C-alpha atoms as one frame of an Amber mdcrd trajectory, in Angstrom:
protein
  80.763  82.821 101.288  79.029  82.583  97.914  76.088  84.751  99.003  78.475
  87.603  99.833  80.380  87.534  96.541  79.763  89.748  93.517  81.945  90.602
  90.504  84.153  93.691  90.636  83.329  96.594  88.350  85.721  98.783  86.344
  84.178 101.847  84.724  86.081 103.058  81.640  85.688 106.688  80.571  84.423
 106.752  76.964  85.552 110.369  76.522  82.064 111.820  75.984  80.845 111.921
  79.578  79.746 108.284  79.484  81.318 105.334  81.270  81.253 101.653  80.429
  81.671  98.737  82.820  84.418  96.579  81.293  85.694  94.691  84.330  84.871
  91.282  82.853  86.507  92.108  79.519  89.555  93.694  81.181  90.156  90.692
  83.465  89.460  92.120  86.932  85.800  91.248  87.526  86.585  87.852  89.082
  89.695  86.097  90.370  91.972  83.912  88.289  89.737  80.895  88.947  86.688
  82.715  87.610  85.107  83.125  91.050  83.373  86.242  92.353  84.636  87.601
  95.667  83.367  89.951  98.348  85.303  93.145  97.593  85.856  95.541 100.507
  88.689  98.072 100.057  90.670  99.005  96.983  94.036 100.591  96.241  95.207
 101.884  92.855  98.990 101.665  92.767 101.938 101.519  90.376 103.499  98.585
  92.151 106.164  97.743  89.575 107.326 101.248  88.633 106.177 101.065  84.999
 103.862 104.068  84.800 100.682 101.937  84.731  98.395 101.301  87.689  97.553
  97.967  89.251  94.464  97.232  91.383  94.583  95.670  94.851  91.248  94.550
  96.321  90.594  93.286  99.859  88.141  90.453 100.560  86.563  88.148 103.125
  88.385  85.416 105.011  89.302  82.430 102.843  89.225  84.463  99.616  92.586
  86.264  99.964  93.249  89.823  98.918  93.865  90.087  95.180  96.418  91.953
  93.102  95.110  92.583  89.603  98.319  93.216  87.701  98.072  95.746  84.889
  99.591  94.031  81.868 100.097  97.372  80.116  97.892  96.568  77.117  94.538
  97.447  78.664  94.022  94.175  80.552  94.583  92.858  84.082  95.707  89.484
  85.441  95.106  88.027  88.914  98.747  87.804  90.031  99.399  85.329  92.867
 103.011  84.746  93.965 104.688  83.313  97.056 105.667  86.818  98.236 102.792
  88.821  96.767 100.834  91.400  98.779  97.895  89.046  99.343  99.748  86.033
 100.750  99.148  86.810 104.459  95.450  87.614 104.001  93.818  84.167 103.819
  92.814  83.955 107.532  91.429  87.505 107.710  88.590  89.688 106.507  90.237
  92.830 105.182  88.795  96.304 104.694  91.000  99.430 104.710  94.197  99.281
 102.656  97.023 101.524 101.547 100.363 101.274  99.729 102.762 103.880 101.122
 106.501 104.105 101.737 106.480 104.011 105.535 110.284 103.867 105.894 111.086
 106.143 102.911 113.466 103.629 101.348 112.020 104.160  97.881 109.893 100.970
  97.901 106.166 100.927  98.652 104.966  99.096 101.759 101.447  97.860 102.564
  99.046  98.248 105.488  95.760  96.315 105.718  93.017  96.776 108.335  91.228
  93.528 109.278  88.028  92.662 111.139  85.546  89.813 110.867  81.938  90.107
 109.766  81.137  86.536 110.854  82.172  84.591 113.927  85.256  82.424 113.565
  86.293  79.126 115.151  88.316  80.923 117.827  88.135  84.373 119.405  91.329
  86.430 119.381  89.720  88.871 121.814  87.324  87.393 124.419  85.445  90.704
 124.500  85.001  90.975 120.716  84.453  87.859 118.559  84.977  89.956 115.398
  88.409  91.321 116.338  91.529  90.511 114.287  95.073  91.904 114.072  95.964
  94.176 111.166  98.864  93.504 108.783 101.918  95.590 107.937 104.092  94.346
 105.074 107.471  95.733 104.049 108.004  96.130 100.340 110.988  94.252  98.922
 110.658  95.556  95.360 109.345  93.856  92.249 105.906  93.328  93.804 107.274
  91.217  96.693 106.583  91.767 100.405 107.339  90.351 103.842 105.114  90.685
 106.896 106.450  92.646 109.861 105.918  91.627 113.470 104.393  92.405 115.907
 101.414  92.240 113.585 100.167  95.568 112.348 103.432  97.294 113.310 102.439
  98.074 116.907 103.669  96.562 120.153 101.517  94.986 121.449  99.380  94.283
 118.360  96.057  96.118 118.244  93.258  93.540 118.054  89.980  95.061 116.885
  87.251  94.789 114.259  88.915  97.347 112.008  87.197  98.898 109.024  88.437
 102.172 107.521  92.115 103.121 107.215  93.206 106.616 106.194  96.820 107.564
 105.463  98.725 110.842 105.656 101.546 112.776 107.302  99.741 114.108 110.390
 102.715 115.937 111.911 104.514 116.912 108.670 107.711 115.093 109.585 107.891
 113.152 106.314 106.551 109.885 107.734 103.139 108.520 106.726 100.808 108.006
 109.720  97.617 105.922 109.828  94.146 106.417 111.311  92.076 103.247 111.701
  88.367 103.197 112.510  86.942 100.194 114.326  83.541  98.599 114.806  82.107
  99.462 118.252  85.487 100.751 119.416  87.763 103.781 119.533  89.726 105.070
 116.577  93.421 104.130 116.498  95.877 106.889 115.591  99.179 105.271 114.571
 102.137 107.658 114.570 105.010 106.678 112.313 108.014 105.907 114.525 110.028
 103.877 112.005 113.748 104.385 112.571 116.481 104.796 109.984 114.242 106.379
 107.383 115.529 107.559 104.030 114.905 110.880 102.318 111.430 111.988 101.245
 109.586 114.710  99.385 105.951 115.845  99.323 103.911 117.825  96.808 100.411
 119.247  96.721  99.073 119.531  93.184  96.612 122.434  92.982  94.491 123.331
  89.984  93.936 126.881  88.736  91.166 127.366  91.296  93.544 126.493  94.124
  91.901 123.189  95.066  93.387 119.690  94.911  93.732 118.503  91.313  91.958
 115.164  91.786  92.945 112.776  89.013  96.218 114.501  88.137  99.014 112.092
  87.212 102.548 112.719  88.505 105.903 111.333  87.356 108.881 112.046  89.603
 112.471 111.732  88.370 115.526 111.416  90.567 118.696 110.198  88.893 117.792
 107.075  86.916 114.684 106.289  88.965 111.088 107.105  88.087 108.041 107.100
  90.374 104.386 107.479  89.360 101.447 108.510  91.526  97.963 109.845  90.992
  96.196 112.486  93.081  93.383 110.219  94.242  92.731 110.371  97.996  89.461
 108.403  97.912  90.876 104.897  98.194  90.987 102.266 100.972  87.543 101.579
 102.551  85.096 104.344 103.572  88.111 106.634 103.949  89.864 109.590 102.360
  93.631 110.016 102.503  95.924 113.028 102.647  95.718 114.430  99.075  99.407
 115.363  99.038 101.781 113.225  97.008 104.415 111.565  99.208 107.506 109.900
  97.760 110.108 107.945  99.708 113.499 108.510  98.068 115.943 106.289  99.917
 119.455 107.739  99.567 118.569 110.207  96.792 119.479 113.753  97.809 117.850
 115.627  94.951 114.708 115.465  92.829 115.418 116.499  89.257 111.888 116.971
  88.032 108.230 116.226  88.602 105.884 116.198  85.637 102.143 116.662  86.167
  99.448 115.779  83.670  96.543 117.892  84.869  92.945 116.584  84.669  92.205
 118.908  81.734  94.976 117.239  79.720  97.761 119.812  79.869 101.203 118.707
  81.061 103.759 120.767  82.996 107.117 120.030  84.590 108.563 121.528  87.766
 111.951 121.337  89.445 114.613 120.683  90.550 113.716 120.377  94.257 115.372
 119.915  97.616 114.464 116.710  99.440 112.931 116.408 102.911 110.648 119.309
 102.003 107.033 120.032 101.075 106.456 121.821  97.772 103.128 123.168  96.451
 102.573 122.924  92.685 100.045 125.207  90.961  98.585 124.514  87.535  99.769
 127.104  85.054 103.052 127.924  86.850 105.243 125.132  85.476 106.951 124.596
  82.151 104.555 123.329  79.502 105.671 120.016  78.034 104.354 117.889  75.146
 102.948 114.449  75.817 102.041 113.276  79.296 103.421 112.075  82.611 103.773
 108.467  81.486
């Protein structure tokens, strides 16, 4: 695998239109053992509800998918635990990835699209030696997960050489659906049919021109809980997600406030809001607030 491995890169905005690659300094260029890995898909996610974003990177078989935990002081650490999001990934080559609250219980879940690039010792599909099952993991909170079966959340499991995975609410029912593209095969459209879902809310953050405010940072408040997301649809692998912000709320029946730090630096708050609804947010129509969405 060494010939396939290269260090990750993290480009830091210097504030003057220039960017600097600081992945090695920041601690996310290589894994915790100092080894370079393949790097396929990536997700930027606030996994621990602290208002800072962690990095999750998918890799080749035998390398394991990596969670680079944001320590909060400008550095990352390769976090490996017995129930971490990368535990089930050792046998697979992973590409598309997304952290979303599929059951709207207020805790992020994880979906990973898998598919070999090299032949393995055994073939899971006699017609396709590169086919593998995908993985669906339920979030338990605190960065811990458990895998759901049948694998990939479908019965029977879909075995294919999966690549891209795009996420969004296709039918506007509050449940996140998935579209998976596959090597030399049809696209899989996975409708969310999870039962017993909690409450949810969706927002579309629009800038003054009426287009999606890519890079805007959102902080949602409901009771004592806080959730952070960024408007950044271009994650996963060769995919673009629904740009709307989706929050699973569990039993919460009201959202008190959402605060948006717009890409130009201004901050506005909106709310309160009814749950189980979609709400557009337009830059310049909220209440100006000092500080940011952190």
